[in-house]
Amino acid sequence: MCLQMQIRSSEVRNMEVILLSGSTIDEGRLAKGGDKFTDDYTQECASCWISPVDFVSLGSPNKVKVTSSNGKHSIVVYAKCTDSVQPGHVFMPRAIWANVVVDPDTLSTGSPLYKGAPVNVEPTDDEEEVLSAEDVVLKVYCGGQ
């Protein structure tokens, strides 16, 4: 069970962590079922799983902005506090939201670095929008059309 406490004195505004990405059971079920444009898919995949220690350090946010290590790409996603992730690491389901911040260079392997990529995580205002999969394509990859 995740800690749900507020520690204002030790909150940080920006945390460098290691991104791990992979499939979840629900992500696979929704993706294979053709439900990538549903609210359920967005709730499951537009998320950043954070350890209780790091979650509290960030101020127990509802949403976070995840930014690539070079600062060029970022995405706002839901924050999920879980004991399944170690401090200093975050997990994002392997979906379009994680793809925004994963370096596309494959280092000649044919696959980007889905595990072990450094990223920055910071709490964001609840007013910041978590984009749907369709909106990520339109606003991030198609230049805001």
PDB file of N, CA, C and O in Angstrom, residues 49-124:
ATOM      1  N   TRP A  49       4.347   5.799 -12.789  1.00  0.00           N
ATOM      2  CA  TRP A  49       4.316   5.114 -11.504  1.00  0.00           C
ATOM      3  C   TRP A  49       5.556   5.537 -10.720  1.00  0.00           C
ATOM      4  O   TRP A  49       6.685   5.445 -11.226  1.00  0.00           O
ATOM      5  N   ILE A  50       5.339   5.980  -9.497  1.00  0.00           N
ATOM      6  CA  ILE A  50       6.400   6.579  -8.693  1.00  0.00           C
ATOM      7  C   ILE A  50       6.450   5.895  -7.330  1.00  0.00           C
ATOM      8  O   ILE A  50       5.408   5.596  -6.740  1.00  0.00           O
ATOM      9  N   SER A  51       7.647   5.680  -6.796  1.00  0.00           N
ATOM     10  CA  SER A  51       7.795   5.075  -5.471  1.00  0.00           C
ATOM     11  C   SER A  51       7.185   5.991  -4.407  1.00  0.00           C
ATOM     12  O   SER A  51       7.122   7.214  -4.595  1.00  0.00           O
ATOM     13  N   PRO A  52       6.746   5.433  -3.288  1.00  0.00           N
ATOM     14  CA  PRO A  52       6.180   6.260  -2.222  1.00  0.00           C
ATOM     15  C   PRO A  52       7.127   7.363  -1.737  1.00  0.00           C
ATOM     16  O   PRO A  52       6.695   8.494  -1.514  1.00  0.00           O
ATOM     17  N   VAL A  53       8.407   7.047  -1.605  1.00  0.00           N
ATOM     18  CA  VAL A  53       9.379   8.041  -1.138  1.00  0.00           C
ATOM     19  C   VAL A  53       9.470   9.210  -2.114  1.00  0.00           C
ATOM     20  O   VAL A  53       9.406  10.381  -1.713  1.00  0.00           O
ATOM     21  N   ASP A  54       9.616   8.912  -3.395  1.00  0.00           N
ATOM     22  CA  ASP A  54       9.720   9.967  -4.403  1.00  0.00           C
ATOM     23  C   ASP A  54       8.394  10.700  -4.578  1.00  0.00           C
ATOM     24  O   ASP A  54       8.374  11.917  -4.783  1.00  0.00           O
ATOM     25  N   PHE A  55       7.286   9.983  -4.479  1.00  0.00           N
ATOM     26  CA  PHE A  55       5.965  10.584  -4.605  1.00  0.00           C
ATOM     27  C   PHE A  55       5.758  11.651  -3.526  1.00  0.00           C
ATOM     28  O   PHE A  55       5.330  12.766  -3.811  1.00  0.00           O
ATOM     29  N   VAL A  56       6.116  11.324  -2.305  1.00  0.00           N
ATOM     30  CA  VAL A  56       5.985  12.277  -1.200  1.00  0.00           C
ATOM     31  C   VAL A  56       6.949  13.445  -1.398  1.00  0.00           C
ATOM     32  O   VAL A  56       6.587  14.607  -1.184  1.00  0.00           O
ATOM     33  N   SER A  57       8.171  13.161  -1.852  1.00  0.00           N
ATOM     34  CA  SER A  57       9.148  14.226  -2.099  1.00  0.00           C
ATOM     35  C   SER A  57       8.658  15.213  -3.152  1.00  0.00           C
ATOM     36  O   SER A  57       8.980  16.402  -3.095  1.00  0.00           O
ATOM     37  N   LEU A  58       7.870  14.716  -4.104  1.00  0.00           N
ATOM     38  CA  LEU A  58       7.312  15.584  -5.151  1.00  0.00           C
ATOM     39  C   LEU A  58       6.047  16.306  -4.687  1.00  0.00           C
ATOM     40  O   LEU A  58       5.473  17.087  -5.444  1.00  0.00           O
ATOM     41  N   GLY A  59       5.586  16.038  -3.460  1.00  0.00           N
ATOM     42  CA  GLY A  59       4.395  16.712  -2.941  1.00  0.00           C
ATOM     43  C   GLY A  59       3.108  15.962  -3.188  1.00  0.00           C
ATOM     44  O   GLY A  59       2.041  16.555  -3.166  1.00  0.00           O
ATOM     45  N   SER A  60       3.178  14.665  -3.458  1.00  0.00           N
ATOM     46  CA  SER A  60       1.994  13.822  -3.710  1.00  0.00           C
ATOM     47  C   SER A  60       1.099  14.390  -4.805  1.00  0.00           C
ATOM     48  O   SER A  60      -0.099  14.587  -4.616  1.00  0.00           O
ATOM     49  N   PRO A  61       1.669  14.641  -5.984  1.00  0.00           N
ATOM     50  CA  PRO A  61       0.895  15.279  -7.055  1.00  0.00           C
ATOM     51  C   PRO A  61      -0.093  14.326  -7.725  1.00  0.00           C
ATOM     52  O   PRO A  61       0.092  13.110  -7.709  1.00  0.00           O
ATOM     53  N   ASN A  62      -1.142  14.891  -8.316  1.00  0.00           N
ATOM     54  CA  ASN A  62      -2.074  14.118  -9.133  1.00  0.00           C
ATOM     55  C   ASN A  62      -1.510  13.879 -10.535  1.00  0.00           C
ATOM     56  O   ASN A  62      -1.812  12.875 -11.166  1.00  0.00           O
ATOM     57  N   LYS A  63      -0.708  14.849 -10.998  1.00  0.00           N
ATOM     58  CA  LYS A  63      -0.123  14.776 -12.334  1.00  0.00           C
ATOM     59  C   LYS A  63       1.335  15.198 -12.250  1.00  0.00           C
ATOM     60  O   LYS A  63       1.713  15.981 -11.380  1.00  0.00           O
ATOM     61  N   VAL A  64       2.131  14.680 -13.179  1.00  0.00           N
ATOM     62  CA  VAL A  64       3.528  15.084 -13.288  1.00  0.00           C
ATOM     63  C   VAL A  64       3.869  15.357 -14.746  1.00  0.00           C
ATOM     64  O   VAL A  64       3.228  14.824 -15.650  1.00  0.00           O
ATOM     65  N   LYS A  65       4.883  16.178 -14.936  1.00  0.00           N
ATOM     66  CA  LYS A  65       5.438  16.386 -16.266  1.00  0.00           C
ATOM     67  C   LYS A  65       6.729  15.585 -16.327  1.00  0.00           C
ATOM     68  O   LYS A  65       7.609  15.741 -15.484  1.00  0.00           O
ATOM     69  N   VAL A  66       6.821  14.698 -17.317  1.00  0.00           N
ATOM     70  CA  VAL A  66       8.018  13.893 -17.534  1.00  0.00           C
ATOM     71  C   VAL A  66       8.732  14.504 -18.736  1.00  0.00           C
ATOM     72  O   VAL A  66       8.135  14.703 -19.786  1.00  0.00           O
ATOM     73  N   THR A  67      10.026  14.802 -18.549  1.00  0.00           N
ATOM     74  CA  THR A  67      10.804  15.473 -19.584  1.00  0.00           C
ATOM     75  C   THR A  67      12.042  14.656 -19.917  1.00  0.00           C
ATOM     76  O   THR A  67      12.712  14.135 -19.016  1.00  0.00           O
ATOM     77  N   SER A  68      12.342  14.550 -21.208  1.00  0.00           N
ATOM     78  CA  SER A  68      13.538  13.821 -21.649  1.00  0.00           C
ATOM     79  C   SER A  68      14.780  14.472 -21.062  1.00  0.00           C
ATOM     80  O   SER A  68      14.779  15.660 -20.723  1.00  0.00           O
ATOM     81  N   SER A  69      15.845  13.710 -20.950  1.00  0.00           N
ATOM     82  CA  SER A  69      17.064  14.217 -20.315  1.00  0.00           C
ATOM     83  C   SER A  69      17.658  15.417 -21.042  1.00  0.00           C
ATOM     84  O   SER A  69      18.287  16.267 -20.430  1.00  0.00           O
ATOM     85  N   ASN A  70      17.424  15.509 -22.355  1.00  0.00           N
ATOM     86  CA  ASN A  70      17.945  16.658 -23.098  1.00  0.00           C
ATOM     87  C   ASN A  70      17.009  17.863 -23.030  1.00  0.00           C
ATOM     88  O   ASN A  70      17.318  18.922 -23.577  1.00  0.00           O
ATOM     89  N   GLY A  71      15.861  17.698 -22.385  1.00  0.00           N
ATOM     90  CA  GLY A  71      14.924  18.803 -22.206  1.00  0.00           C
ATOM     91  C   GLY A  71      14.087  19.141 -23.423  1.00  0.00           C
ATOM     92  O   GLY A  71      13.288  20.069 -23.397  1.00  0.00           O
ATOM     93  N   LYS A  72      14.220  18.395 -24.496  1.00  0.00           N
ATOM     94  CA  LYS A  72      13.520  18.714 -25.743  1.00  0.00           C
ATOM     95  C   LYS A  72      12.074  18.230 -25.778  1.00  0.00           C
ATOM     96  O   LYS A  72      11.261  18.782 -26.504  1.00  0.00           O
ATOM     97  N   HIS A  73      11.754  17.181 -25.037  1.00  0.00           N
ATOM     98  CA  HIS A  73      10.426  16.579 -25.127  1.00  0.00           C
ATOM     99  C   HIS A  73       9.844  16.361 -23.737  1.00  0.00           C
ATOM    100  O   HIS A  73      10.537  15.893 -22.835  1.00  0.00           O
ATOM    101  N   SER A  74       8.566  16.690 -23.582  1.00  0.00           N
ATOM    102  CA  SER A  74       7.910  16.448 -22.292  1.00  0.00           C
ATOM    103  C   SER A  74       6.442  16.116 -22.514  1.00  0.00           C
ATOM    104  O   SER A  74       5.869  16.432 -23.568  1.00  0.00           O
ATOM    105  N   ILE A  75       5.862  15.477 -21.503  1.00  0.00           N
ATOM    106  CA  ILE A  75       4.460  15.071 -21.557  1.00  0.00           C
ATOM    107  C   ILE A  75       3.910  15.085 -20.133  1.00  0.00           C
ATOM    108  O   ILE A  75       4.600  14.724 -19.198  1.00  0.00           O
ATOM    109  N   VAL A  76       2.665  15.527 -20.000  1.00  0.00           N
ATOM    110  CA  VAL A  76       1.987  15.519 -18.704  1.00  0.00           C
ATOM    111  C   VAL A  76       1.181  14.236 -18.609  1.00  0.00           C
ATOM    112  O   VAL A  76       0.438  13.881 -19.525  1.00  0.00           O
ATOM    113  N   VAL A  77       1.347  13.526 -17.482  1.00  0.00           N
ATOM    114  CA  VAL A  77       0.655  12.262 -17.257  1.00  0.00           C
ATOM    115  C   VAL A  77       0.168  12.195 -15.810  1.00  0.00           C
ATOM    116  O   VAL A  77       0.576  12.989 -14.965  1.00  0.00           O
ATOM    117  N   TYR A  78      -0.691  11.229 -15.543  1.00  0.00           N
ATOM    118  CA  TYR A  78      -1.178  11.009 -14.182  1.00  0.00           C
ATOM    119  C   TYR A  78      -0.072  10.398 -13.333  1.00  0.00           C
ATOM    120  O   TYR A  78       0.670   9.538 -13.807  1.00  0.00           O
ATOM    121  N   ALA A  79       0.034  10.826 -12.091  1.00  0.00           N
ATOM    122  CA  ALA A  79       1.005  10.259 -11.149  1.00  0.00           C
ATOM    123  C   ALA A  79       0.340   9.131 -10.370  1.00  0.00           C
ATOM    124  O   ALA A  79      -0.777   9.291  -9.879  1.00  0.00           O
ATOM    125  N   LYS A  80       1.019   8.005 -10.297  1.00  0.00           N
ATOM    126  CA  LYS A  80       0.512   6.861  -9.524  1.00  0.00           C
ATOM    127  C   LYS A  80       1.571   6.451  -8.515  1.00  0.00           C
ATOM    128  O   LYS A  80       2.686   6.109  -8.889  1.00  0.00           O
ATOM    129  N   CYS A  81       1.223   6.492  -7.254  1.00  0.00           N
ATOM    130  CA  CYS A  81       2.124   6.082  -6.192  1.00  0.00           C
ATOM    131  C   CYS A  81       2.010   4.576  -6.010  1.00  0.00           C
ATOM    132  O   CYS A  81       0.911   4.045  -5.878  1.00  0.00           O
ATOM    133  N   THR A  82       3.162   3.891  -6.030  1.00  0.00           N
ATOM    134  CA  THR A  82       3.137   2.433  -5.906  1.00  0.00           C
ATOM    135  C   THR A  82       4.422   1.918  -5.287  1.00  0.00           C
ATOM    136  O   THR A  82       5.511   2.448  -5.547  1.00  0.00           O
ATOM    137  N   ASP A  83       4.274   0.881  -4.496  1.00  0.00           N
ATOM    138  CA  ASP A  83       5.433   0.207  -3.918  1.00  0.00           C
ATOM    139  C   ASP A  83       6.154  -0.665  -4.945  1.00  0.00           C
ATOM    140  O   ASP A  83       7.208  -1.230  -4.651  1.00  0.00           O
ATOM    141  N   SER A  84       5.613  -0.756  -6.154  1.00  0.00           N
ATOM    142  CA  SER A  84       6.205  -1.595  -7.202  1.00  0.00           C
ATOM    143  C   SER A  84       7.434  -0.969  -7.844  1.00  0.00           C
ATOM    144  O   SER A  84       8.109  -1.611  -8.640  1.00  0.00           O
ATOM    145  N   VAL A  85       7.702   0.298  -7.525  1.00  0.00           N
ATOM    146  CA  VAL A  85       8.816   1.017  -8.134  1.00  0.00           C
ATOM    147  C   VAL A  85       9.783   1.445  -7.027  1.00  0.00           C
ATOM    148  O   VAL A  85       9.356   1.907  -5.976  1.00  0.00           O
ATOM    149  N   GLN A  86      11.064   1.294  -7.286  1.00  0.00           N
ATOM    150  CA  GLN A  86      12.093   1.682  -6.326  1.00  0.00           C
ATOM    151  C   GLN A  86      12.357   3.192  -6.399  1.00  0.00           C
ATOM    152  O   GLN A  86      12.203   3.798  -7.470  1.00  0.00           O
ATOM    153  N   PRO A  87      12.772   3.799  -5.289  1.00  0.00           N
ATOM    154  CA  PRO A  87      13.156   5.215  -5.328  1.00  0.00           C
ATOM    155  C   PRO A  87      14.226   5.456  -6.394  1.00  0.00           C
ATOM    156  O   PRO A  87      15.104   4.606  -6.613  1.00  0.00           O
ATOM    157  N   GLY A  88      14.109   6.580  -7.069  1.00  0.00           N
ATOM    158  CA  GLY A  88      15.058   6.913  -8.128  1.00  0.00           C
ATOM    159  C   GLY A  88      14.684   6.358  -9.488  1.00  0.00           C
ATOM    160  O   GLY A  88      15.391   6.586 -10.466  1.00  0.00           O
ATOM    161  N   HIS A  89      13.569   5.615  -9.546  1.00  0.00           N
ATOM    162  CA  HIS A  89      13.070   5.045 -10.800  1.00  0.00           C
ATOM    163  C   HIS A  89      11.603   5.421 -10.964  1.00  0.00           C
ATOM    164  O   HIS A  89      10.912   5.658  -9.976  1.00  0.00           O
ATOM    165  N   VAL A  90      11.134   5.472 -12.186  1.00  0.00           N
ATOM    166  CA  VAL A  90       9.708   5.585 -12.481  1.00  0.00           C
ATOM    167  C   VAL A  90       9.385   4.572 -13.566  1.00  0.00           C
ATOM    168  O   VAL A  90      10.270   4.126 -14.300  1.00  0.00           O
ATOM    169  N   PHE A  91       8.127   4.206 -13.645  1.00  0.00           N
ATOM    170  CA  PHE A  91       7.664   3.277 -14.671  1.00  0.00           C
ATOM    171  C   PHE A  91       6.546   3.941 -15.449  1.00  0.00           C
ATOM    172  O   PHE A  91       5.656   4.571 -14.867  1.00  0.00           O
ATOM    173  N   MET A  92       6.595   3.832 -16.768  1.00  0.00           N
ATOM    174  CA  MET A  92       5.499   4.267 -17.627  1.00  0.00           C
ATOM    175  C   MET A  92       5.130   3.103 -18.535  1.00  0.00           C
ATOM    176  O   MET A  92       6.019   2.472 -19.121  1.00  0.00           O
ATOM    177  N   PRO A  93       3.836   2.792 -18.639  1.00  0.00           N
ATOM    178  CA  PRO A  93       3.439   1.749 -19.586  1.00  0.00           C
ATOM    179  C   PRO A  93       3.947   2.070 -20.989  1.00  0.00           C
ATOM    180  O   PRO A  93       3.988   3.241 -21.389  1.00  0.00           O
ATOM    181  N   ARG A  94       4.337   1.049 -21.708  1.00  0.00           N
ATOM    182  CA  ARG A  94       4.875   1.231 -23.057  1.00  0.00           C
ATOM    183  C   ARG A  94       3.736   1.621 -23.994  1.00  0.00           C
ATOM    184  O   ARG A  94       2.985   0.777 -24.489  1.00  0.00           O
ATOM    185  N   ALA A  95       3.633   2.916 -24.206  1.00  0.00           N
ATOM    186  CA  ALA A  95       2.561   3.484 -25.031  1.00  0.00           C
ATOM    187  C   ALA A  95       3.049   4.829 -25.557  1.00  0.00           C
ATOM    188  O   ALA A  95       4.175   5.250 -25.283  1.00  0.00           O
ATOM    189  N   ILE A  96       2.201   5.529 -26.251  1.00  0.00           N
ATOM    190  CA  ILE A  96       2.603   6.753 -26.926  1.00  0.00           C
ATOM    191  C   ILE A  96       3.110   7.825 -25.970  1.00  0.00           C
ATOM    192  O   ILE A  96       3.982   8.610 -26.320  1.00  0.00           O
ATOM    193  N   TRP A  97       2.623   7.850 -24.735  1.00  0.00           N
ATOM    194  CA  TRP A  97       3.062   8.859 -23.775  1.00  0.00           C
ATOM    195  C   TRP A  97       4.524   8.636 -23.401  1.00  0.00           C
ATOM    196  O   TRP A  97       5.295   9.584 -23.340  1.00  0.00           O
ATOM    197  N   ALA A  98       4.919   7.395 -23.163  1.00  0.00           N
ATOM    198  CA  ALA A  98       6.322   7.088 -22.867  1.00  0.00           C
ATOM    199  C   ALA A  98       7.196   7.354 -24.093  1.00  0.00           C
ATOM    200  O   ALA A  98       8.333   7.821 -23.962  1.00  0.00           O
ATOM    201  N   ASN A  99       6.663   7.078 -25.265  1.00  0.00           N
ATOM    202  CA  ASN A  99       7.435   7.284 -26.491  1.00  0.00           C
ATOM    203  C   ASN A  99       7.861   8.734 -26.681  1.00  0.00           C
ATOM    204  O   ASN A  99       8.880   9.002 -27.312  1.00  0.00           O
ATOM    205  N   VAL A 100       7.088   9.666 -26.142  1.00  0.00           N
ATOM    206  CA  VAL A 100       7.430  11.091 -26.270  1.00  0.00           C
ATOM    207  C   VAL A 100       8.784  11.378 -25.636  1.00  0.00           C
ATOM    208  O   VAL A 100       9.568  12.171 -26.160  1.00  0.00           O
ATOM    209  N   VAL A 101       9.089  10.745 -24.507  1.00  0.00           N
ATOM    210  CA  VAL A 101      10.313  11.076 -23.764  1.00  0.00           C
ATOM    211  C   VAL A 101      11.435  10.050 -23.932  1.00  0.00           C
ATOM    212  O   VAL A 101      12.547  10.270 -23.455  1.00  0.00           O
ATOM    213  N   VAL A 102      11.163   8.934 -24.596  1.00  0.00           N
ATOM    214  CA  VAL A 102      12.201   7.935 -24.850  1.00  0.00           C
ATOM    215  C   VAL A 102      13.026   8.389 -26.047  1.00  0.00           C
ATOM    216  O   VAL A 102      12.487   8.782 -27.080  1.00  0.00           O
ATOM    217  N   ASP A 103      14.339   8.353 -25.912  1.00  0.00           N
ATOM    218  CA  ASP A 103      15.230   8.730 -27.002  1.00  0.00           C
ATOM    219  C   ASP A 103      15.020   7.773 -28.179  1.00  0.00           C
ATOM    220  O   ASP A 103      15.118   6.551 -28.012  1.00  0.00           O
ATOM    221  N   PRO A 104      14.735   8.294 -29.367  1.00  0.00           N
ATOM    222  CA  PRO A 104      14.457   7.423 -30.512  1.00  0.00           C
ATOM    223  C   PRO A 104      15.698   6.726 -31.084  1.00  0.00           C
ATOM    224  O   PRO A 104      15.576   5.806 -31.879  1.00  0.00           O
ATOM    225  N   ASP A 105      16.902   7.128 -30.665  1.00  0.00           N
ATOM    226  CA  ASP A 105      18.115   6.492 -31.161  1.00  0.00           C
ATOM    227  C   ASP A 105      18.150   5.041 -30.692  1.00  0.00           C
ATOM    228  O   ASP A 105      18.035   4.749 -29.504  1.00  0.00           O
ATOM    229  N   THR A 106      18.311   4.129 -31.613  1.00  0.00           N
ATOM    230  CA  THR A 106      18.299   2.701 -31.272  1.00  0.00           C
ATOM    231  C   THR A 106      19.690   2.137 -31.012  1.00  0.00           C
ATOM    232  O   THR A 106      19.821   0.970 -30.661  1.00  0.00           O
ATOM    233  N   LEU A 107      20.729   2.948 -31.204  1.00  0.00           N
ATOM    234  CA  LEU A 107      22.107   2.483 -31.023  1.00  0.00           C
ATOM    235  C   LEU A 107      22.361   1.203 -31.821  1.00  0.00           C
ATOM    236  O   LEU A 107      23.018   0.285 -31.366  1.00  0.00           O
ATOM    237  N   SER A 108      21.778   1.157 -33.013  1.00  0.00           N
ATOM    238  CA  SER A 108      21.918   0.038 -33.957  1.00  0.00           C
ATOM    239  C   SER A 108      21.293  -1.264 -33.471  1.00  0.00           C
ATOM    240  O   SER A 108      21.622  -2.334 -33.974  1.00  0.00           O
ATOM    241  N   THR A 109      20.385  -1.196 -32.511  1.00  0.00           N
ATOM    242  CA  THR A 109      19.727  -2.408 -32.023  1.00  0.00           C
ATOM    243  C   THR A 109      18.355  -2.611 -32.636  1.00  0.00           C
ATOM    244  O   THR A 109      17.788  -3.689 -32.528  1.00  0.00           O
ATOM    245  N   GLY A 110      17.802  -1.556 -33.224  1.00  0.00           N
ATOM    246  CA  GLY A 110      16.459  -1.637 -33.793  1.00  0.00           C
ATOM    247  C   GLY A 110      15.368  -1.329 -32.789  1.00  0.00           C
ATOM    248  O   GLY A 110      14.190  -1.327 -33.118  1.00  0.00           O
ATOM    249  N   SER A 111      15.740  -1.059 -31.540  1.00  0.00           N
ATOM    250  CA  SER A 111      14.753  -0.762 -30.508  1.00  0.00           C
ATOM    251  C   SER A 111      15.283   0.359 -29.617  1.00  0.00           C
ATOM    252  O   SER A 111      16.433   0.303 -29.166  1.00  0.00           O
ATOM    253  N   PRO A 112      14.466   1.379 -29.355  1.00  0.00           N
ATOM    254  CA  PRO A 112      14.906   2.460 -28.470  1.00  0.00           C
ATOM    255  C   PRO A 112      15.159   1.961 -27.044  1.00  0.00           C
ATOM    256  O   PRO A 112      14.781   0.852 -26.673  1.00  0.00           O
ATOM    257  N   LEU A 113      15.752   2.816 -26.231  1.00  0.00           N
ATOM    258  CA  LEU A 113      16.067   2.490 -24.843  1.00  0.00           C
ATOM    259  C   LEU A 113      14.815   2.658 -23.973  1.00  0.00           C
ATOM    260  O   LEU A 113      14.571   3.702 -23.400  1.00  0.00           O
ATOM    261  N   TYR A 114      14.009   1.603 -23.925  1.00  0.00           N
ATOM    262  CA  TYR A 114      12.782   1.639 -23.139  1.00  0.00           C
ATOM    263  C   TYR A 114      13.043   1.432 -21.650  1.00  0.00           C
ATOM    264  O   TYR A 114      12.182   1.674 -20.823  1.00  0.00           O
ATOM    265  N   LYS A 115      14.210   0.953 -21.314  1.00  0.00           N
ATOM    266  CA  LYS A 115      14.550   0.732 -19.913  1.00  0.00           C
ATOM    267  C   LYS A 115      15.885   1.389 -19.619  1.00  0.00           C
ATOM    268  O   LYS A 115      16.870   1.145 -20.294  1.00  0.00           O
ATOM    269  N   GLY A 116      15.896   2.239 -18.602  1.00  0.00           N
ATOM    270  CA  GLY A 116      17.143   2.846 -18.164  1.00  0.00           C
ATOM    271  C   GLY A 116      17.418   4.228 -18.696  1.00  0.00           C
ATOM    272  O   GLY A 116      18.525   4.734 -18.529  1.00  0.00           O
ATOM    273  N   ALA A 117      16.446   4.866 -19.312  1.00  0.00           N
ATOM    274  CA  ALA A 117      16.651   6.210 -19.831  1.00  0.00           C
ATOM    275  C   ALA A 117      16.488   7.244 -18.711  1.00  0.00           C
ATOM    276  O   ALA A 117      15.514   7.193 -17.963  1.00  0.00           O
ATOM    277  N   PRO A 118      17.416   8.186 -18.585  1.00  0.00           N
ATOM    278  CA  PRO A 118      17.239   9.240 -17.585  1.00  0.00           C
ATOM    279  C   PRO A 118      16.170  10.236 -18.040  1.00  0.00           C
ATOM    280  O   PRO A 118      16.118  10.606 -19.218  1.00  0.00           O
ATOM    281  N   VAL A 119      15.300  10.621 -17.127  1.00  0.00           N
ATOM    282  CA  VAL A 119      14.271  11.631 -17.382  1.00  0.00           C
ATOM    283  C   VAL A 119      14.140  12.511 -16.146  1.00  0.00           C
ATOM    284  O   VAL A 119      14.615  12.160 -15.064  1.00  0.00           O
ATOM    285  N   ASN A 120      13.488  13.640 -16.313  1.00  0.00           N
ATOM    286  CA  ASN A 120      13.167  14.518 -15.197  1.00  0.00           C
ATOM    287  C   ASN A 120      11.671  14.448 -14.954  1.00  0.00           C
ATOM    288  O   ASN A 120      10.889  14.428 -15.910  1.00  0.00           O
ATOM    289  N   VAL A 121      11.295  14.424 -13.684  1.00  0.00           N
ATOM    290  CA  VAL A 121       9.888  14.387 -13.297  1.00  0.00           C
ATOM    291  C   VAL A 121       9.628  15.559 -12.360  1.00  0.00           C
ATOM    292  O   VAL A 121      10.413  15.809 -11.437  1.00  0.00           O
ATOM    293  N   GLU A 122       8.546  16.281 -12.621  1.00  0.00           N
ATOM    294  CA  GLU A 122       8.177  17.385 -11.740  1.00  0.00           C
ATOM    295  C   GLU A 122       6.661  17.431 -11.593  1.00  0.00           C
ATOM    296  O   GLU A 122       5.929  17.080 -12.520  1.00  0.00           O
ATOM    297  N   PRO A 123       6.203  17.836 -10.408  1.00  0.00           N
ATOM    298  CA  PRO A 123       4.749  17.953 -10.231  1.00  0.00           C
ATOM    299  C   PRO A 123       4.212  19.066 -11.124  1.00  0.00           C
ATOM    300  O   PRO A 123       4.935  20.006 -11.462  1.00  0.00           O
ATOM    301  N   THR A 124       2.970  18.942 -11.517  1.00  0.00           N
ATOM    302  CA  THR A 124       2.360  19.958 -12.366  1.00  0.00           C
ATOM    303  C   THR A 124       0.984  20.306 -11.823  1.00  0.00           C
ATOM    304  O   THR A 124       0.417  19.576 -11.018  1.00  0.00           O
TER     305      THR A 124
END
